[in-house]
Amino acid sequence: MKNMYSVLQGPCLTEKANLQQEMGNKVVFKVHPDANKIEIRKAVESMFKVKVRDVKTVSMPGKQKRVGKHFGRTQDWKKAYVTLAEGEINFVDEL
Amino acid sequence: MDVKVEELSTLTRKVTITIPAEEVQGRLDEAYAKLQKESKMKGFRKGKVPRSVIVKSYRAQVQGEVGEKLVQDTYFDIIEKQDFDPVVHPEITDATFNDDGSFTYVAQVDARPVFELNTYKGLEVERPDNTVTDGAVDYELAAMRRQMAVLKSVEDRPVAEGDVVVVDYQGYHKDRAMKQVKSEDLSVDVGSGQLDAEFEKKLVGMKQGEEASYEVDFPESHPNPLLAGRKVNFKVLVKDVKERVLAELDDEFAKDVNEQFTTLDELKNAIRERLQKDKETAAEGDLNDRIMKKLLENHQFEVPERLVRFELDEIIKNTQERLEKNGMSLEAAGISREDLEKTNRPFAVQRVTGDFILKKIAEVEDIKVKDEDLERTFKRIGDQYNMPVSRVKEFFQNRDDLLPLMNEVLNEKILNFLKQEAKLIDPAPKAEQPAEETADQQDQQAAATSEEAKSTEE
């Protein structure tokens, strides 16, 4: 199994993520593209000392970027919506 | 709004102010709303950052700002309603947002002492002695004579006091010559005590070309580490004995002093005039001191501790600066801050008390600093430093710089008023020319204000 700390790559702090958190106690993470839902669940539970009810993931394709005439792509990444059963995660205070 | 006043001491008040939740909440909302509108955060569109996120990230900052504003907006209104008059800015402590949304802060202030003016008119003050005696003039003349005396070598006479002796000396410690303890062709003014008095006494009676040796036991406490605690043998060679030939006190002498004098009497008069002027300046200051002393005796009341502290700090700062100018520090001079505070405390209290009394008198007598007073002061400073009045004004453009000057001028005016009102008791009656007096005062004032100018210059 991959290292727990390489599974979770950071919080996803966006308008949508914020809305999710306020509506349904869901937190959104940027995760390793190869991580599966089970790994994510374990990582979140052990790092934040909370209970996880559900994990949904979505693979986000990288965006096409252009510098002058050179085209390139940003990295593909994976986003995980983690529904919490117990406890909460406060990114502002934790980070 | 809930206001609680506690009396910590006669003059110190502790004011606890609680502002109700509704008012505080409104202020906070306003602040957050403003922040929200301008906020830019990654992951959010500009101005669309939710309130909850803003509150989480900026709570401390917003609370600090709002708290400060609340204090500023409420403090003066509240204090105005109290029955005391604060003298200094308050010390705000314990500004906290309570759980129920209200805001509490504690302000500690010193109240202006309430006192009645006692007699301040017709104070009986002894006029300081400003007579110049003939003795003082003669002393000055004698000093001049000595200074202008011609030195003439005498060969056939032993050294007497008042002679100038040229010597070589070499110090020996345990029969070994000390490199640093030697001198050649040193002129010693015998009897002046400039060098070691013992040493000078030894020289008396020696003749030209004579050699002598003597021992000195230096104490452990001697400042020079080379000498401290050592027995040093000095060998002294008298190279030359010179006698002071004093000039005759006559018109010739006066001319030598300065060509503008043609007779001795003129010189004497000039000296007398100078001494008189010095004395009068000193007497003027003396008179001020005496009036202040009388006032302090007549008025006794407690003064705010905070002002005394401020004054004390100022005194200590001045001392420090003076020492630093001479390349010293408080530690090096062996003065502890506590001692300095203890010794200077009475002066600080006196200054604060005196200031209160003077200001009160100014209020009662309606003495104010007018533009023309300032104008005159500027001109005086300008004359002293040889610069145009406009330059002087530039120095005092800043209000912070001007205020102390105005204070100074005001005090000067009040003191002048008191001096006019005071009854002077003459110890030795001597008519004073009023014209000269005012000239003197101006000198003094200029001296005082010029110090200000200097400090701003620096």
XYZ file of C-alpha atoms in Angstrom:
553
model
C 0.000 0.000 0.000
C 1.108 3.471 -0.666
C 2.181 5.742 2.155
C -0.799 7.290 3.885
C 0.700 10.730 3.528
C 1.084 10.350 -0.203
C -2.572 9.376 -0.576
C -3.938 12.704 0.622
C -2.293 15.498 -1.304
C -4.135 18.423 0.171
C -7.507 20.002 0.750
C -9.566 21.196 -2.103
C -10.627 24.666 -1.077
C -13.122 25.877 -3.633
C -16.564 27.369 -3.676
C -18.067 23.980 -4.454
C -16.052 22.194 -1.763
C -17.087 24.806 0.774
C -20.737 24.377 -0.168
C -20.460 20.581 0.164
C -18.952 20.911 3.600
C -21.668 23.226 4.828
C -24.540 21.244 3.308
C -23.668 17.654 4.029
C -20.512 17.459 6.122
C -18.542 16.378 3.124
C -14.870 17.294 2.810
C -13.053 17.395 -0.466
C -9.439 16.322 -0.928
C -7.005 16.269 -3.741
C -5.677 12.715 -3.705
C -3.101 10.574 -5.476
C -4.435 9.539 -8.892
C -3.714 5.886 -8.097
C -5.350 5.891 -4.665
C -8.516 3.880 -4.224
C -11.492 4.595 -2.007
C -10.393 2.229 0.721
C -6.985 3.824 1.023
C -8.553 7.253 1.118
C -10.975 6.213 3.851
C -8.150 4.825 5.995
C -5.945 7.850 5.448
C -8.651 10.337 6.391
C -9.749 8.358 9.438
C -6.247 8.044 10.843
C -5.052 11.552 10.002
C -8.053 13.536 11.200
C -9.381 11.152 13.865
C -12.880 11.071 12.340
C -15.305 8.391 11.110
C -15.903 8.235 7.369
C -19.282 7.126 6.013
C -18.600 7.248 2.314
C -15.947 8.109 -0.242
C -16.676 9.135 -3.812
C -13.863 9.790 -6.207
C -13.571 11.495 -9.516
C -10.621 11.646 -11.879
C -9.922 15.140 -13.050
C -8.155 15.502 -16.387
C -5.320 18.024 -16.513
C -5.926 21.219 -18.424
C -4.281 22.176 -21.662
C -1.939 25.121 -21.158
C -0.088 27.176 -23.714
C 3.040 29.255 -23.404
C 3.508 31.053 -26.704
C 3.406 28.412 -29.386
C 4.201 25.553 -27.000
C 1.299 23.486 -25.812
C 1.371 21.448 -22.660
C -0.908 19.771 -20.195
C -1.175 20.037 -16.426
C -1.180 16.849 -14.434
C -4.273 14.674 -14.251
C -5.431 14.373 -10.667
C -8.055 12.707 -8.503
C -10.588 14.366 -6.298
C -12.261 12.608 -3.397
C -15.546 13.616 -1.747
C -15.429 12.172 1.749
C -18.690 12.073 3.708
C -18.069 12.109 7.419
C -20.146 10.127 9.877
C -18.639 11.592 12.990
C -16.440 14.613 13.742
C -15.487 17.389 11.434
C -12.455 18.733 9.726
C -11.601 22.399 9.848
C -9.024 23.124 7.212
C -8.412 26.711 8.208
C -7.414 25.791 11.738
C -5.687 22.531 10.829
C -3.411 23.961 8.235
C -23.645 50.251 27.741
C -22.347 49.173 31.064
C -19.738 51.357 32.739
C -18.091 50.541 36.031
C -15.644 52.925 37.678
C -13.299 51.802 40.399
C -10.963 54.061 42.301
C -7.580 52.413 42.474
C -6.037 55.363 44.248
C -6.928 58.987 44.782
C -6.293 59.806 41.180
C -6.134 56.523 39.309
C -9.435 55.234 38.003
C -10.139 51.849 36.541
C -13.013 52.046 34.127
C -14.557 48.792 32.935
C -16.752 49.246 29.912
C -18.990 46.612 28.370
C -20.574 47.231 25.020
C -23.740 45.185 24.364
C -23.845 42.383 21.820
C -26.147 44.053 19.279
C -23.853 46.982 18.767
C -20.757 44.815 18.599
C -22.391 42.376 16.196
C -23.327 45.179 13.867
C -19.774 46.404 13.785
C -18.388 42.938 13.181
C -20.898 42.281 10.407
C -19.921 45.495 8.745
C -16.241 44.645 8.920
C -16.746 41.132 7.568
C -19.005 42.336 4.800
C -16.394 44.813 3.709
C -13.711 42.168 3.776
C -15.936 39.747 1.875
C -16.504 42.193 -0.916
C -12.815 42.759 -1.465
C -11.617 39.293 -0.668
C -9.607 37.280 -3.114
C -8.913 33.675 -2.329
C -7.689 30.797 -4.404
C -10.494 28.470 -5.388
C -13.132 31.187 -5.076
C -14.292 33.859 -7.447
C -13.430 37.371 -6.397
C -15.892 38.636 -3.811
C -17.628 35.254 -3.615
C -15.722 33.860 -0.656
C -18.369 32.681 1.799
C -18.744 34.512 5.091
C -17.945 31.351 7.052
C -14.549 31.024 5.383
C -13.808 34.710 5.916
C -14.726 34.500 9.574
C -12.553 31.453 10.033
C -9.490 32.945 8.399
C -9.660 36.550 9.537
C -11.298 36.439 12.941
C -8.323 37.636 14.988
C -7.526 40.473 12.620
C -11.098 41.711 12.347
C -11.690 41.484 16.072
C -8.557 43.466 16.749
C -9.560 46.201 14.347
C -13.161 46.368 15.453
C -12.132 46.307 19.107
C -9.813 49.213 18.605
C -12.504 51.160 16.794
C -15.059 50.425 19.454
C -12.687 51.732 22.106
C -11.972 54.855 20.106
C -15.629 55.533 19.445
C -16.924 54.925 22.928
C -14.110 55.920 25.249
C -14.292 59.681 24.940
C -18.069 59.814 25.167
C -18.010 57.740 28.302
C -15.205 59.676 29.930
C -16.964 62.940 29.242
C -19.875 61.776 31.321
C -17.670 60.875 34.286
C -16.991 63.277 37.099
C -13.263 63.366 36.611
C -10.985 64.869 34.031
C -8.358 62.514 32.614
C -4.907 63.923 32.016
C -3.240 61.350 29.834
C -4.190 58.802 27.288
C -5.686 55.761 28.954
C -4.008 52.445 29.258
C -6.374 50.027 27.598
C -6.130 46.497 28.887
C -8.173 43.341 28.635
C -10.038 44.126 25.444
C -12.064 40.947 24.940
C -14.990 39.731 22.876
C -17.182 37.780 25.257
C -19.014 34.585 24.364
C -22.371 36.318 24.439
C -21.204 38.710 21.741
C -20.561 41.703 23.961
C -17.243 43.469 24.145
C -15.470 44.474 27.332
C -12.445 46.621 27.887
C -10.693 48.107 30.863
C -9.210 51.584 30.738
C -6.933 52.875 33.400
C -6.698 56.623 33.554
C -5.294 59.247 35.810
C -7.605 62.033 36.754
C -6.576 65.638 36.745
C -5.981 66.624 40.344
C -8.598 68.940 41.722
C -7.142 71.724 43.784
C -7.863 75.272 44.693
C -5.453 77.972 43.780
C -3.848 79.394 46.845
C -2.019 82.666 46.953
C 0.029 83.105 43.894
C -0.070 86.835 43.583
C 2.183 88.927 45.722
C 4.426 86.067 46.668
C 7.135 87.285 48.941
C 10.351 86.280 47.337
C 13.777 87.321 48.315
C 15.434 89.088 45.473
C 18.516 87.134 44.508
C 21.722 88.950 45.117
C 23.046 90.270 41.878
C 25.583 92.779 43.050
C 29.014 92.500 41.648
C 31.596 93.187 44.290
C 34.906 94.876 43.700
C 36.498 91.676 44.916
C 35.026 89.686 42.047
C 36.321 92.210 39.543
C 39.741 92.161 41.126
C 39.754 88.400 41.026
C 38.994 88.442 37.332
C 41.754 90.976 36.806
C 44.216 88.864 38.732
C 43.317 85.835 36.635
C 43.889 87.904 33.508
C 47.226 89.030 34.801
C 48.304 85.526 35.479
C 47.175 84.437 32.088
C 49.051 87.215 30.347
C 52.145 86.942 32.498
C 55.455 86.542 30.731
C 57.546 83.553 31.780
C 61.160 84.383 32.514
C 63.849 81.853 33.370
C 65.577 82.391 36.693
C 68.809 80.604 37.368
C 69.875 81.610 40.790
C 66.745 80.930 42.800
C 65.098 77.784 44.110
C 61.574 76.930 43.008
C 58.859 78.802 44.811
C 55.141 78.410 44.587
C 53.642 80.092 41.573
C 56.628 79.296 39.363
C 56.478 77.211 36.265
C 59.041 74.421 36.323
C 60.154 72.375 33.358
C 61.030 68.849 34.433
C 61.919 65.422 33.108
C 60.838 62.488 35.174
C 61.092 58.766 35.014
C 59.268 56.286 37.195
C 60.947 53.135 38.494
C 59.136 50.100 39.785
C 61.425 47.671 41.655
C 64.437 49.422 40.100
C 63.158 48.928 36.608
C 62.321 51.899 34.479
C 58.680 52.017 33.553
C 58.251 52.835 29.926
C 54.894 54.509 30.193
C 55.693 56.427 33.352
C 58.013 59.063 32.048
C 57.872 62.490 30.594
C 60.237 65.061 29.169
C 60.024 68.806 29.233
C 56.864 68.742 31.254
C 55.756 72.167 32.423
C 54.487 72.095 35.960
C 52.581 74.969 37.403
C 53.731 74.709 40.977
C 51.000 75.331 43.483
C 48.142 74.929 41.037
C 47.461 71.343 41.977
C 47.112 70.367 38.329
C 49.454 67.463 38.864
C 49.784 65.575 42.072
C 49.914 68.124 44.891
C 52.578 66.066 46.698
C 54.697 66.124 43.624
C 54.450 69.850 43.296
C 55.360 70.336 46.896
C 58.493 68.261 46.382
C 59.589 70.589 43.647
C 59.560 73.620 45.879
C 63.073 74.485 46.931
C 64.822 72.673 44.103
C 67.162 74.524 41.808
C 67.788 74.394 38.122
C 69.739 71.297 37.111
C 69.035 69.559 40.393
C 67.952 65.942 40.465
C 65.867 64.280 43.109
C 64.005 61.072 43.659
C 61.050 60.199 45.781
C 58.693 57.347 46.295
C 54.989 57.261 45.887
C 52.801 54.468 47.183
C 49.814 54.315 44.880
C 46.634 52.989 46.406
C 44.870 49.972 44.927
C 42.036 52.197 43.868
C 44.170 54.345 41.575
C 42.435 54.645 38.190
C 45.594 53.916 36.239
C 46.157 50.141 36.289
C 49.875 50.634 35.668
C 50.217 52.471 38.950
C 47.515 50.977 41.135
C 48.907 49.289 44.208
C 52.497 49.835 43.251
C 55.369 51.554 44.899
C 56.929 53.733 42.296
C 60.192 55.576 42.575
C 60.311 58.810 40.648
C 63.520 60.432 39.479
C 63.014 64.053 38.684
C 65.331 66.459 36.912
C 64.550 70.111 37.107
C 65.500 71.544 33.756
C 64.347 75.051 34.058
C 62.688 77.294 36.552
C 60.520 80.033 35.181
C 59.128 82.910 37.029
C 55.864 84.570 36.185
C 56.433 88.213 35.525
C 53.085 89.812 36.083
C 52.296 92.853 34.058
C 51.693 96.062 35.903
C 48.053 96.878 36.343
C 47.950 100.011 34.286
C 46.528 101.392 31.085
C 49.183 99.522 29.125
C 47.859 96.255 30.465
C 44.327 97.149 29.461
C 45.538 97.833 25.947
C 47.288 94.482 25.840
C 44.115 92.720 26.824
C 42.185 94.268 24.041
C 42.939 97.255 21.899
C 39.501 98.711 22.379
C 40.364 99.560 25.953
C 42.513 102.597 26.429
C 42.504 102.824 30.179
C 42.475 100.389 33.013
C 39.170 101.743 34.227
C 37.551 100.933 30.944
C 38.723 97.359 31.248
C 37.436 97.190 34.795
C 34.088 98.509 33.729
C 33.869 95.980 30.933
C 34.612 93.178 33.350
C 32.071 94.495 35.774
C 29.466 94.704 33.056
C 30.083 91.154 31.974
C 29.941 89.862 35.515
C 26.793 91.841 36.115
C 25.160 90.289 33.118
C 26.149 86.784 34.167
C 24.872 87.405 37.633
C 21.603 88.788 36.426
C 20.976 85.823 34.181
C 21.688 83.559 37.095
C 19.544 85.704 39.367
C 16.668 85.511 36.944
C 16.794 81.742 36.993
C 17.137 81.862 40.736
C 14.089 84.030 41.016
C 12.087 81.608 38.888
C 13.198 78.776 41.127
C 12.215 80.668 44.227
C 8.797 81.549 42.885
C 8.222 77.937 41.920
C 9.321 76.847 45.360
C 6.889 79.224 46.990
C 4.108 78.021 44.745
C 4.869 74.410 45.569
C 4.806 75.256 49.252
C 1.436 76.917 48.878
C -0.107 74.115 46.875
C 0.163 70.580 47.953
C -1.807 67.897 46.219
C -1.312 64.495 44.745
C -0.323 64.288 41.109
C -0.994 61.505 38.623
C 1.551 58.751 38.799
C 1.621 58.304 35.056
C 2.757 61.874 34.496
C 5.445 61.547 37.128
C 6.650 58.406 35.413
C 6.734 60.180 32.114
C 8.740 63.029 33.588
C 11.066 60.605 35.309
C 11.699 58.705 32.109
C 12.493 61.976 30.428
C 15.021 62.900 33.099
C 16.673 59.522 32.867
C 16.736 59.686 29.109
C 18.453 63.051 29.277
C 21.019 61.724 31.702
C 21.678 58.806 29.449
C 22.075 60.995 26.422
C 24.458 63.255 28.257
C 26.557 60.293 29.267
C 26.488 58.831 25.807
C 27.793 62.062 24.368
C 30.857 61.554 26.521
C 31.085 57.969 25.384
C 29.689 56.577 28.589
C 26.684 54.584 29.536
C 24.715 54.360 32.752
C 26.371 51.075 33.579
C 29.861 52.388 32.932
C 29.235 55.386 35.155
C 28.122 53.031 37.869
C 24.631 54.490 38.159
C 21.775 52.103 38.500
C 18.439 53.015 37.027
C 16.695 52.467 40.333
C 18.970 54.877 42.167
C 18.507 57.444 39.480
C 14.775 57.066 39.726
C 14.841 57.358 43.457
C 16.930 60.504 43.535
C 15.082 62.188 40.712
C 11.592 61.297 41.818
C 11.056 64.413 43.967
C 12.114 66.604 41.055
C 9.751 64.834 38.723
C 6.882 65.268 41.170
C 7.788 68.917 41.580
C 7.840 69.483 37.876
C 4.467 67.888 37.367
C 2.949 69.730 40.308
C 4.458 73.013 39.193
C 3.111 72.549 35.720
C -0.394 71.975 37.044
C -0.201 75.093 39.161
C 1.135 77.226 36.324
C -1.512 75.986 33.920
C -4.229 76.718 36.433
C -2.915 80.217 36.954
C -2.840 80.697 33.217
C -6.457 79.642 33.076
C -7.531 81.979 35.843
C -5.502 84.905 34.575
C -6.266 84.182 30.946
C -2.671 84.013 29.854
C -2.309 82.531 26.420
C 0.403 82.110 23.876
C -0.407 84.452 21.061
C 0.944 84.387 17.562
C 3.128 87.365 18.243
C 4.738 85.559 21.182
C 5.626 82.666 18.949
C 6.808 85.029 16.266
C 9.107 86.680 18.765
C 10.464 83.349 19.925
C 11.137 82.239 16.363
C 13.006 85.431 15.720
C 15.101 84.978 18.819
C 16.038 81.454 17.860
C 16.818 82.667 14.376
C 19.114 85.374 15.725
C 20.896 82.891 17.864
C 21.580 80.422 15.083
C 22.028 82.994 12.382
C 19.290 81.728 10.194
C 16.244 83.324 8.692
C 12.983 83.134 10.597
C 11.452 81.060 7.828
C 14.034 78.328 8.435
C 13.217 78.319 12.126
C 9.568 78.017 11.322
C 10.312 75.042 9.139
C 11.770 73.282 12.125
C 8.605 73.778 14.054
C 6.205 72.943 11.297
C 5.346 69.666 12.822
C 2.729 70.127 15.507
C 4.479 67.632 17.734
C 7.567 69.801 17.698
C 5.702 73.013 18.151
C 3.689 71.963 21.177
C 6.630 71.718 23.592
C 7.833 75.088 22.383
C 4.433 76.617 22.962
C 4.370 75.068 26.383
C 7.731 76.611 27.089
C 6.636 80.028 25.947
C 3.458 79.773 27.985
C 5.335 78.839 31.141
C 7.692 81.700 30.523
C 4.777 84.076 30.224
C 3.142 82.853 33.389
C 6.383 83.129 35.290
C 6.902 86.640 34.023
C 3.414 87.470 35.173
C 4.116 85.987 38.582
C 7.345 87.916 38.764
C 5.546 91.154 38.132
C 3.019 90.312 40.785
C 5.541 89.041 43.290
C 6.743 91.152 46.147
C 10.464 91.193 46.009
C 12.187 91.552 49.310
C 15.526 93.131 48.858
C 18.293 91.669 50.906
C 20.623 94.371 49.682
C 18.642 96.966 47.792
C 19.987 97.753 44.406
C 18.136 99.442 41.652
C 17.681 97.244 38.649
C 17.386 98.766 35.245
C 14.159 97.407 33.818
C 15.463 97.543 30.294
C 18.278 95.234 31.137
C 15.995 92.841 32.911
C 13.833 92.209 29.915
C 16.861 91.778 27.760
C 18.032 89.165 30.164
C 14.789 87.350 30.154
C 14.864 87.196 26.450
C 18.317 85.749 26.575
C 17.155 83.092 28.886
C 14.119 82.311 26.906
C 16.155 82.044 23.806
C 18.536 79.736 25.576
C 15.693 77.512 26.612
C 14.064 77.459 23.240
C 17.319 77.084 21.426
C 17.774 73.793 23.142
C 14.522 72.746 21.594
C 15.741 73.899 18.257
C 18.893 71.952 18.711
C 17.111 68.785 19.516
C 14.926 69.118 16.484
C 17.950 69.820 14.410
C 19.503 66.623 15.518
